[in-house]
Amino acid sequence: MKNFGYAELTWHSEMKRKIHFPFAFLSLFRNFAVMKQCMIFAAGLGTRLRPLTDTMPKALVPVGGQPLLRHVILKLKEAGFDRIVINVHHFAEQIINYLSANQNFGIDIRISNESDGLLETGGGIKKAQPMFSTEAPILIHNVDILSNVDLAAFYDYATRLSGDATLLVSPRVTKRYLLFDDDMRLKGWMNIETGEVRSPFPWVHEANSSLFTLHSSLNRFAFSGIHVFHPAFFEAMYQEPERFPVMDFYLKNASCHNIFGFLKEDLQLMDVGKLDTLDQAEQFIKSLL
């Protein structure tokens, strides 16, 4: 089903329960927003992009003649985001100098410096907390992700949902899936290749113990690397160590916090993580124009 001027919010594909909101209607909410803030994960070593990343950070690897970071920042700026926090580690000064040379693209960009040591995704969010407003949710976006996601519509939806976190997912085929109930509440994670299951709910482990068969109330979707985190959720992070993955944090807290999925069935996404994907990424960007 194609959308022409509508945001389609799908809870579960088999149930055919879809809510349509005109984008013009969604824009009314944007006018009342105090601000829109985002974090870009750009601290990674980019080992799969070597030898390019032997001399530059992954964020500055060019795709279509422009660094990955530029593509993501401009997409966020177009979506109305006015504060962006970027974590840096590998060749951190190159990223800082690049942003300075481009006058921070005319928006409020703040650097969370992890030069002393990588903190992983959860630790990176936790360290950056003082740089965020407590008044607005935080969109989290990997620097090496290119997609057709309407970031403004997704952010607006997650803001109205008022969950602790909202994860953008799709029916994409992969080895690792997030597990949701019919209300799109996060219940667990599974690796269909190894059979590993992670969940705070014992019945989820039991449901997947035989031939990886899902419980009738569970649905599996692939994570996109794009999610919205509510500042109130920082309180649950205080007990976490300095360094930890955010997905482990979400799974740990799925039984006591409201962590939702947002299903985008027509998701087009490219993870620019390997050298052989760079040419494909250039064509992908052109296809989105």
XYZ file of N, CA and C in Angstrom, residues 31-287:
771
model
N 4.461 22.385 15.555
C 4.449 23.793 15.902
C 4.424 24.019 17.402
N 3.944 23.014 18.153
C 3.858 23.151 19.595
C 5.080 22.577 20.298
N 5.949 21.891 19.562
C 7.120 21.279 20.170
C 8.104 22.350 20.622
N 8.629 22.187 21.839
C 9.620 23.125 22.343
C 10.879 23.031 21.506
N 11.293 21.825 21.220
C 12.473 21.620 20.395
C 12.480 20.166 19.933
N 13.357 19.886 18.993
C 13.599 18.506 18.573
C 15.082 18.251 18.734
N 15.395 17.173 19.413
C 16.801 16.883 19.660
C 17.136 15.452 19.253
N 18.396 15.265 18.936
C 18.829 13.985 18.365
C 20.252 13.680 18.816
N 20.581 12.400 18.787
C 21.964 11.976 18.982
C 22.389 11.117 17.807
N 23.556 11.411 17.260
C 24.133 10.599 16.181
C 25.281 9.787 16.765
N 25.200 8.465 16.616
C 26.299 7.603 17.043
C 27.397 7.653 15.974
N 28.521 8.281 16.305
C 29.606 8.425 15.328
C 30.961 8.087 15.942
N 30.955 7.343 17.046
C 32.206 7.081 17.763
C 32.882 5.782 17.340
N 32.212 4.977 16.535
C 32.730 3.646 16.203
C 34.049 3.673 15.443
N 34.770 2.550 15.515
C 36.070 2.438 14.857
C 35.953 2.203 13.354
N 34.808 1.716 12.912
C 34.626 1.476 11.478
C 35.585 0.441 10.923
N 35.842 -0.621 11.678
C 36.838 -1.620 11.262
C 36.483 -2.303 9.948
N 35.205 -2.435 9.660
C 34.798 -3.111 8.414
C 35.009 -2.233 7.184
N 35.329 -0.963 7.415
C 35.572 -0.046 6.296
C 37.070 0.234 6.106
N 37.912 -0.548 6.744
C 39.342 -0.408 6.502
C 39.682 -0.825 5.072
N 40.657 -0.193 4.419
C 41.662 0.728 4.986
C 41.220 2.199 5.058
N 40.004 2.531 4.595
C 39.572 3.930 4.633
C 39.624 4.489 6.048
N 39.173 3.683 7.015
C 39.096 4.174 8.390
C 40.424 4.065 9.147
N 41.501 3.726 8.415
C 42.829 3.800 9.019
C 43.301 5.242 9.104
N 42.660 6.121 8.313
C 43.085 7.524 8.277
C 41.945 8.508 8.514
N 40.739 8.005 8.690
C 39.599 8.896 8.929
C 38.522 8.163 9.722
N 37.645 8.888 10.398
C 36.535 8.233 11.113
C 35.468 7.762 10.121
N 34.731 6.758 10.517
C 33.656 6.252 9.662
C 32.684 7.352 9.271
N 32.432 8.279 10.173
C 31.469 9.359 9.915
C 31.846 10.220 8.725
N 33.143 10.262 8.397
C 33.599 11.110 7.293
C 33.893 10.325 6.015
N 33.604 9.046 6.009
C 33.749 8.259 4.778
C 32.763 8.798 3.745
N 33.243 9.126 2.553
C 32.350 9.740 1.556
C 31.421 8.741 0.869
N 30.197 9.166 0.689
C 29.202 8.427 -0.100
C 28.558 9.432 -1.038
N 28.677 9.206 -2.327
C 28.132 10.167 -3.283
C 28.840 11.508 -3.206
N 30.121 11.493 -2.835
C 30.904 12.714 -2.795
C 30.808 13.501 -1.506
N 29.998 13.044 -0.552
C 29.833 13.747 0.711
C 29.944 12.757 1.874
N 30.475 13.205 3.021
C 30.609 12.297 4.171
C 29.262 11.776 4.668
N 29.285 10.581 5.206
C 28.077 10.002 5.795
C 27.448 10.961 6.801
N 28.282 11.594 7.623
C 27.780 12.497 8.652
C 26.969 13.636 8.053
N 27.422 14.165 6.935
C 26.698 15.266 6.289
C 25.311 14.820 5.844
N 25.223 13.614 5.258
C 23.927 13.093 4.805
C 22.945 13.007 5.977
N 23.415 12.490 7.113
C 22.533 12.307 8.266
C 22.143 13.657 8.876
N 23.105 14.563 9.019
C 22.808 15.873 9.604
C 21.788 16.632 8.760
N 21.971 16.636 7.443
C 21.047 17.386 6.591
C 19.653 16.764 6.606
N 19.578 15.453 6.720
C 18.267 14.801 6.814
C 17.571 15.198 8.112
N 18.338 15.263 9.188
C 17.777 15.677 10.477
C 17.369 17.147 10.462
N 18.201 17.976 9.853
C 17.880 19.404 9.779
C 16.602 19.622 8.976
N 16.471 18.903 7.868
C 15.258 19.014 7.049
C 14.029 18.564 7.831
N 14.211 17.620 8.745
C 13.093 17.113 9.552
C 12.772 18.031 10.734
N 13.522 19.112 10.887
C 13.205 20.087 11.922
C 13.967 19.948 13.219
N 14.996 19.115 13.244
C 15.777 18.965 14.469
C 16.723 20.155 14.619
N 16.732 20.728 15.825
C 17.543 21.922 16.026
C 18.655 21.732 17.051
N 18.752 20.563 17.662
C 19.899 20.235 18.504
C 20.339 18.815 18.203
N 21.628 18.654 17.907
C 22.184 17.338 17.621
C 23.423 17.133 18.478
N 23.446 16.042 19.215
C 24.621 15.639 19.979
C 25.298 14.511 19.204
N 26.602 14.643 18.995
C 27.355 13.636 18.247
C 28.461 13.090 19.142
N 28.474 11.763 19.347
C 29.581 11.208 20.124
C 30.732 10.863 19.192
N 31.951 11.097 19.654
C 33.143 10.904 18.832
C 34.199 10.150 19.630
N 35.060 9.439 18.907
C 36.176 8.708 19.533
C 37.310 8.555 18.516
N 37.073 7.760 17.490
C 38.082 7.470 16.474
C 38.297 8.705 15.591
N 39.523 9.249 15.583
C 39.826 10.481 14.846
C 38.807 11.575 15.185
N 38.597 11.751 16.484
C 37.586 12.704 16.953
C 37.812 14.110 16.433
N 39.073 14.550 16.402
C 39.366 15.920 15.967
C 38.962 16.166 14.523
N 39.046 15.140 13.686
C 38.635 15.305 12.292
C 37.147 15.648 12.198
N 36.337 14.990 13.013
C 34.901 15.274 13.011
C 34.640 16.678 13.546
N 35.305 17.023 14.632
C 35.121 18.356 15.226
C 35.525 19.442 14.235
N 36.652 19.247 13.555
C 37.114 20.237 12.583
C 36.185 20.313 11.376
N 35.645 19.173 10.959
C 34.712 19.161 9.824
C 33.459 19.960 10.155
N 32.930 19.757 11.339
C 31.735 20.493 11.755
C 32.022 21.985 11.847
N 33.176 22.336 12.391
C 33.552 23.744 12.507
C 33.688 24.386 11.138
N 34.289 23.661 10.194
C 34.473 24.194 8.842
C 33.138 24.421 8.140
N 32.096 23.719 8.578
C 30.765 23.862 7.988
C 29.807 24.623 8.900
N 30.381 25.386 9.855
C 29.596 26.208 10.783
C 28.464 25.412 11.441
N 28.766 24.153 11.745
C 27.778 23.269 12.391
C 26.463 23.189 11.619
N 26.533 23.466 10.319
C 25.367 23.383 9.441
C 24.222 24.272 9.918
N 24.570 25.313 10.670
C 23.571 26.299 11.075
C 22.646 25.845 12.186
N 23.010 24.775 12.900
C 22.166 24.310 14.006
C 23.030 24.072 15.241
N 22.384 23.802 16.346
C 23.074 23.574 17.618
C 23.625 22.147 17.634
N 24.932 22.018 17.415
C 25.581 20.706 17.441
C 26.546 20.665 18.610
N 26.441 19.615 19.407
C 27.268 19.452 20.591
C 28.042 18.137 20.493
N 29.255 18.155 20.995
C 30.120 16.984 20.905
C 30.225 16.281 22.264
N 29.944 14.990 22.270
C 30.175 14.151 23.433
C 31.441 13.343 23.142
N 32.531 13.742 23.775
C 33.842 13.195 23.431
C 34.153 11.933 24.231
N 34.319 10.834 23.516
C 34.655 9.553 24.132
C 36.083 9.146 23.794
N 36.958 10.136 23.614
C 38.341 9.850 23.241
C 39.063 8.993 24.268
N 38.645 9.073 25.530
C 39.296 8.284 26.579
C 38.886 6.817 26.551
N 37.841 6.505 25.799
C 37.407 5.114 25.715
C 35.996 4.995 25.185
N 35.780 4.050 24.282
C 34.437 3.827 23.727
C 33.490 3.352 24.820
N 32.283 3.879 24.823
C 31.316 3.563 25.863
C 30.171 2.686 25.377
N 30.224 2.246 24.110
C 29.134 1.526 23.469
C 27.889 2.423 23.406
N 26.820 1.888 22.865
C 25.661 2.737 22.570
C 24.951 3.234 23.828
N 24.739 2.349 24.794
C 24.063 2.763 26.017
C 24.906 3.729 26.834
N 26.190 3.410 26.976
C 27.081 4.290 27.711
C 27.235 5.640 27.030
N 27.173 5.630 25.688
C 27.264 6.884 24.954
C 26.086 7.797 25.227
N 24.890 7.211 25.277
C 23.687 8.002 25.592
C 23.777 8.532 27.019
N 24.182 7.669 27.932
C 24.259 8.065 29.341
C 25.239 9.222 29.540
N 26.416 9.149 28.905
C 27.425 10.207 29.049
C 26.915 11.532 28.492
N 26.109 11.472 27.432
C 25.647 12.686 26.764
C 24.456 13.340 27.460
N 23.933 12.731 28.506
C 22.717 13.245 29.148
C 22.743 14.746 29.450
N 23.832 15.296 30.005
C 23.816 16.733 30.335
C 23.644 17.651 29.127
N 23.860 17.132 27.931
C 23.765 17.959 26.738
C 22.344 18.054 26.187
N 21.440 17.257 26.748
C 20.067 17.218 26.250
C 19.128 18.030 27.134
N 18.076 18.530 26.507
C 16.985 19.139 27.258
C 16.166 18.018 27.889
N 15.614 18.287 29.066
C 14.741 17.309 29.713
C 13.304 17.419 29.211
N 13.059 18.377 28.309
C 11.697 18.685 27.872
C 11.268 17.975 26.596
N 12.177 17.289 25.916
C 11.821 16.690 24.624
C 12.490 15.339 24.464
N 11.828 14.398 23.792
C 12.438 13.095 23.510
C 13.690 13.256 22.638
N 14.496 12.212 22.613
C 15.761 12.230 21.875
C 15.712 11.171 20.780
N 15.838 11.591 19.531
C 15.955 10.636 18.432
C 17.393 10.146 18.391
N 17.580 8.826 18.304
C 18.915 8.234 18.209
C 19.081 7.674 16.794
N 20.212 8.022 16.148
C 20.412 7.635 14.743
C 21.868 7.228 14.537
N 22.111 6.060 13.978
C 23.464 5.638 13.631
C 23.972 6.454 12.450
N 25.252 6.788 12.464
C 25.796 7.622 11.390
C 25.897 6.859 10.071
N 25.947 5.536 10.126
C 26.122 4.754 8.896
C 24.812 4.187 8.359
N 23.682 4.751 8.795
C 22.374 4.303 8.319
C 21.792 5.324 7.347
N 21.428 4.862 6.159
C 20.708 5.668 5.173
C 19.337 5.025 4.988
N 18.290 5.841 4.912
C 16.950 5.260 4.831
C 15.947 6.229 4.212
N 14.751 5.696 3.966
C 13.638 6.517 3.466
C 12.695 6.925 4.594
N 13.138 6.821 5.843
C 12.283 7.123 6.993
C 11.973 8.616 7.055
N 10.699 8.943 7.246
C 10.293 10.309 7.532
C 10.568 10.530 9.021
N 11.716 11.104 9.322
C 12.142 11.236 10.711
C 11.221 12.148 11.517
N 10.666 13.168 10.872
C 9.749 14.075 11.577
C 8.482 13.340 12.000
N 7.910 12.543 11.090
C 6.686 11.805 11.401
C 6.933 10.757 12.488
N 8.078 10.066 12.388
C 8.407 9.059 13.402
C 8.595 9.706 14.771
N 9.314 10.807 14.817
C 9.562 11.511 16.073
C 8.250 12.025 16.671
N 7.392 12.588 15.841
C 6.110 13.093 16.319
C 5.259 11.965 16.892
N 5.256 10.833 16.199
C 4.483 9.686 16.672
C 5.004 9.215 18.027
N 6.332 9.057 18.145
C 6.923 8.594 19.393
C 6.670 9.585 20.524
N 6.648 10.873 20.214
C 6.387 11.894 21.221
C 4.967 11.770 21.746
N 4.004 11.560 20.855
C 2.611 11.427 21.279
C 2.368 10.112 22.016
N 3.116 9.087 21.663
C 2.956 7.781 22.302
C 3.364 7.830 23.776
N 4.311 8.702 24.102
C 4.761 8.898 25.484
C 5.328 7.637 26.122
N 5.971 6.792 25.329
C 6.656 5.640 25.890
C 8.030 6.034 26.401
N 8.682 5.124 27.080
C 10.049 5.388 27.519
C 11.021 5.309 26.347
N 10.692 4.459 25.375
C 11.485 4.365 24.155
C 10.609 3.789 23.049
N 10.894 4.197 21.822
C 10.175 3.684 20.651
C 11.205 3.299 19.604
N 11.176 2.038 19.170
C 12.171 1.500 18.247
C 11.565 1.325 16.862
N 12.205 1.874 15.854
C 11.703 1.738 14.491
C 12.145 0.385 13.943
N 11.168 -0.423 13.521
C 11.447 -1.780 13.058
C 10.763 -2.033 11.715
N 11.133 -3.160 11.102
C 10.553 -3.521 9.805
C 10.506 -5.034 9.668
N 9.813 -5.536 8.630
C 9.762 -6.999 8.420
C 10.999 -7.534 7.699
N 12.047 -6.743 7.580
C 13.276 -7.129 6.881
C 13.787 -8.486 7.377
N 14.261 -9.296 6.452
C 14.810 -10.608 6.800
C 16.212 -10.431 7.379
N 16.454 -11.028 8.540
C 17.749 -10.940 9.197
C 17.929 -12.157 10.092
N 19.057 -12.225 10.775
C 19.304 -13.331 11.702
C 18.844 -12.984 13.110
N 18.815 -11.686 13.402
C 18.485 -11.236 14.756
C 17.218 -10.391 14.726
N 16.282 -10.738 15.584
C 14.985 -10.060 15.608
C 14.638 -9.574 17.005
N 13.889 -8.477 17.048
C 13.239 -8.052 18.280
C 11.858 -8.683 18.312
N 11.375 -9.035 19.505
C 10.087 -9.696 19.666
C 9.100 -8.746 20.331
N 7.912 -8.635 19.747
C 6.876 -7.735 20.255
C 5.555 -8.478 20.402
N 4.729 -8.011 21.336
C 3.380 -8.548 21.419
C 2.494 -7.805 20.424
N 1.191 -8.100 20.426
C 0.304 -7.502 19.433
C 0.076 -6.012 19.654
N 0.439 -5.501 20.817
C 0.376 -4.062 21.074
C 1.709 -3.393 20.813
N 2.624 -4.135 20.186
C 3.958 -3.652 19.838
C 4.769 -3.223 21.059
N 4.606 -3.937 22.156
C 5.465 -3.743 23.319
C 6.621 -4.737 23.240
N 7.810 -4.264 23.491
C 8.994 -5.106 23.396
C 8.947 -6.227 24.437
N 9.175 -7.451 23.975
C 9.158 -8.607 24.874
C 10.472 -9.379 24.872
N 11.299 -9.177 23.840
C 12.548 -9.930 23.829
C 13.317 -9.774 22.535
N 14.312 -10.638 22.383
C 15.229 -10.648 21.239
C 15.586 -12.086 20.943
N 15.791 -12.404 19.664
C 16.202 -13.757 19.339
C 17.129 -13.790 18.134
N 18.023 -14.767 18.133
C 18.901 -15.049 17.007
C 18.425 -16.362 16.403
N 17.837 -16.291 15.218
C 17.238 -17.497 14.643
C 18.286 -18.482 14.146
N 19.532 -18.033 14.016
C 20.593 -18.926 13.561
C 21.132 -19.780 14.708
N 21.280 -19.159 15.877
C 21.836 -19.881 17.026
C 20.770 -20.354 18.006
N 19.577 -19.767 17.933
C 18.526 -20.110 18.865
C 18.577 -19.333 20.168
N 19.545 -18.415 20.287
C 19.655 -17.623 21.514
C 18.437 -16.706 21.657
N 17.909 -16.641 22.867
C 16.764 -15.777 23.181
C 17.100 -14.962 24.411
N 16.792 -13.675 24.351
C 16.985 -12.805 25.515
C 15.669 -12.113 25.840
N 15.256 -12.210 27.080
C 13.999 -11.596 27.489
C 13.886 -11.615 29.004
N 13.267 -10.602 29.612
C 13.007 -10.641 31.057
C 11.777 -11.475 31.406
N 11.085 -11.979 30.357
C 9.877 -12.763 30.563
C 10.187 -14.257 30.367
N 10.083 -15.080 31.397
C 10.391 -16.513 31.269
C 9.587 -17.207 30.182
N 8.315 -16.812 29.993
C 7.475 -17.498 29.014
C 7.959 -17.268 27.591
N 8.699 -16.181 27.352
C 9.249 -15.950 26.010
C 10.320 -16.985 25.707
N 11.153 -17.305 26.684
C 12.173 -18.337 26.494
C 11.536 -19.688 26.224
N 10.482 -20.002 26.949
C 9.789 -21.278 26.761
C 9.146 -21.348 25.382
N 8.590 -20.229 24.942
C 7.893 -20.212 23.655
C 8.846 -20.442 22.499
N 10.118 -20.045 22.676
C 11.076 -20.153 21.592
C 12.036 -21.328 21.745
N 11.801 -22.174 22.731
C 12.740 -23.261 23.000
C 12.607 -24.410 22.014
N 11.482 -24.518 21.332
C 11.256 -25.640 20.425
C 11.166 -25.171 18.983
N 12.189 -25.483 18.210
C 12.205 -25.175 16.778
C 12.014 -23.686 16.493
N 12.401 -22.837 17.460
C 12.314 -21.380 17.306
C 10.892 -20.938 16.959
N 9.900 -21.682 17.443
C 8.513 -21.327 17.155
C 8.054 -20.222 18.081
N 7.539 -19.162 17.497
C 7.090 -18.034 18.302
C 5.781 -18.337 19.011
N 5.660 -17.803 20.196
C 4.383 -17.817 20.901
C 3.368 -17.101 20.024
N 2.109 -17.520 20.085
C 1.080 -16.972 19.197
C 0.907 -15.463 19.349
N 1.310 -14.904 20.485
C 1.132 -13.471 20.705
C 2.390 -12.665 20.407
N 3.429 -13.321 19.869
C 4.676 -12.630 19.589
C 4.909 -12.460 18.095
N 5.514 -11.342 17.761
C 5.838 -11.019 16.375
C 7.296 -10.586 16.329
N 8.002 -10.971 15.281
C 9.417 -10.630 15.215
C 9.680 -9.636 14.075
N 10.457 -8.613 14.401
C 10.787 -7.568 13.437
C 12.255 -7.183 13.584
N 12.825 -6.672 12.509
C 14.236 -6.275 12.496
C 14.380 -4.821 12.944
N 15.370 -4.571 13.770
C 15.642 -3.225 14.262
C 16.376 -2.425 13.187
N 16.084 -1.143 13.113
C 16.642 -0.290 12.057
C 17.865 0.510 12.488
N 18.135 0.587 13.795
C 19.191 1.466 14.272
C 18.709 2.885 14.508
N 17.382 3.089 14.421
C 16.774 4.400 14.661
C 15.745 4.229 15.772
N 15.834 5.046 16.817
C 14.896 4.923 17.928
C 14.751 6.262 18.634
N 13.710 6.369 19.463
C 13.454 7.579 20.236
C 13.499 7.217 21.713
N 14.237 8.006 22.470
C 14.493 7.761 23.894
C 13.942 8.941 24.691
N 13.112 8.659 25.687
C 12.555 9.743 26.490
C 13.513 10.088 27.631
N 13.776 11.377 27.877
C 14.722 11.772 28.930
C 14.404 11.194 30.313
N 13.124 10.941 30.605
C 12.771 10.367 31.911
C 13.386 8.981 32.102
N 13.743 8.327 30.982
C 14.308 6.983 31.033
C 15.754 6.999 31.540
N 16.383 8.181 31.587
C 17.757 8.267 32.091
C 17.847 7.766 33.528
N 16.771 7.942 34.279
C 16.787 7.524 35.682
C 17.116 6.036 35.821
N 16.605 5.233 34.877
C 16.877 3.794 34.916
C 18.305 3.475 34.513
N 18.993 4.434 33.882
C 20.378 4.213 33.440
C 21.396 4.447 34.550
N 20.986 5.119 35.619
C 21.951 5.489 36.653
C 22.637 4.278 37.257
N 21.946 3.154 37.311
C 22.517 1.953 37.925
C 23.371 1.150 36.943
N 23.392 1.564 35.692
C 24.173 0.847 34.691
C 25.654 1.227 34.772
N 26.531 0.361 34.284
C 27.966 0.695 34.276
C 28.258 1.805 33.270
N 29.491 2.233 33.232
C 29.865 3.316 32.311
C 29.716 2.882 30.853
N 29.950 1.608 30.589
C 29.983 1.094 29.221
C 28.975 -0.054 29.089
N 27.985 0.099 28.188
C 26.992 -0.964 27.989
C 26.210 -0.704 26.694
N 25.698 -1.758 26.049
C 24.896 -1.611 24.828
C 23.468 -1.185 25.167
N 22.913 -0.274 24.392
C 21.566 0.215 24.688
C 20.516 -0.872 24.489
N 20.737 -1.806 23.562
C 19.737 -2.854 23.366
C 19.652 -3.771 24.576
N 20.783 -4.046 25.212
C 20.747 -4.831 26.448
C 19.934 -4.094 27.513
N 20.094 -2.788 27.569
C 19.353 -1.959 28.519
C 17.854 -2.025 28.237
N 17.473 -1.918 26.962
C 16.055 -1.999 26.603
C 15.471 -3.350 26.994
N 16.176 -4.419 26.674
C 15.668 -5.759 26.969
C 15.555 -5.974 28.479
N 16.511 -5.497 29.223
C 16.495 -5.624 30.677
C 15.290 -4.917 31.292
N 14.902 -3.794 30.691
C 13.837 -2.966 31.256
C 12.477 -3.163 30.588
N 12.386 -4.112 29.665
C 11.136 -4.304 28.917
C 9.961 -4.714 29.801
N 10.239 -5.325 30.935
C 9.158 -5.789 31.805
C 8.642 -4.715 32.752
N 9.383 -3.615 32.887
C 8.987 -2.591 33.855
C 8.900 -1.187 33.254
N 9.132 -1.061 31.952
C 9.011 0.228 31.284
C 8.281 0.045 29.954
N 7.774 1.150 29.427
C 7.019 1.109 28.175
C 7.956 1.306 26.983
N 8.351 0.186 26.397
C 9.243 0.219 25.239
C 8.465 -0.344 24.059
N 8.208 0.493 23.073
C 7.351 0.136 21.952
C 8.132 -0.017 20.653
N 7.501 -0.680 19.702
C 8.016 -0.742 18.345
C 7.138 0.074 17.426
N 7.753 0.653 16.415
C 7.037 1.369 15.358
C 7.359 0.628 14.071
N 6.356 -0.006 13.470
C 6.576 -0.838 12.295
C 6.449 -0.035 11.017
N 7.536 0.010 10.262
C 7.515 0.640 8.932
C 7.681 -0.472 7.906
N 6.568 -0.846 7.305
C 6.582 -2.006 6.414
C 7.295 -1.733 5.100
N 7.332 -0.469 4.661
C 7.965 -0.150 3.389
C 9.368 0.427 3.589
N 10.014 0.062 4.675
C 11.332 0.609 4.990
C 12.352 0.257 3.911
N 13.057 1.279 3.461
C 14.231 1.113 2.608
C 15.413 1.597 3.430
N 16.354 0.715 3.675
C 17.445 1.047 4.580
C 18.740 0.421 4.093
N 19.825 1.163 4.241
C 21.142 0.626 3.923
C 22.106 0.923 5.059
N 22.750 -0.122 5.539
C 23.787 -0.007 6.557
C 25.120 0.047 5.821
N 25.739 1.228 5.823
C 26.991 1.414 5.079
C 28.145 0.977 5.983
N 28.295 -0.320 6.104
C 29.266 -0.838 7.052
C 30.463 -1.527 6.440
N 30.425 -1.783 5.136
C 31.521 -2.499 4.491
C 31.930 -1.776 3.213
N 33.170 -2.014 2.782
C 33.676 -1.361 1.577
C 32.817 -1.654 0.359
N 32.331 -2.902 0.249
C 31.573 -3.263 -0.948
C 30.166 -2.675 -0.970
N 29.787 -1.948 0.107
C 28.468 -1.316 0.116
C 28.527 0.157 -0.303
N 29.730 0.717 -0.466
C 29.843 2.149 -0.741
C 29.236 2.526 -2.087
N 29.511 1.742 -3.129
C 28.918 2.030 -4.440
C 27.402 1.854 -4.394
N 26.950 0.818 -3.699
C 25.511 0.608 -3.553
C 24.871 1.764 -2.800
N 25.583 2.275 -1.808
C 25.057 3.379 -1.007
C 24.873 4.633 -1.857
N 25.800 4.868 -2.776
C 25.675 6.041 -3.648
C 24.418 5.937 -4.509
N 24.166 4.763 -5.050
C 22.955 4.556 -5.850
C 21.708 4.647 -4.982
N 21.828 4.170 -3.752
C 20.695 4.222 -2.820
C 20.300 5.658 -2.536
N 21.273 6.512 -2.294
C 20.998 7.924 -2.025
C 20.296 8.561 -3.220
N 20.772 8.253 -4.411
C 20.142 8.809 -5.617
C 18.685 8.362 -5.747
N 18.423 7.118 -5.326
C 17.055 6.587 -5.429
C 16.097 7.265 -4.471
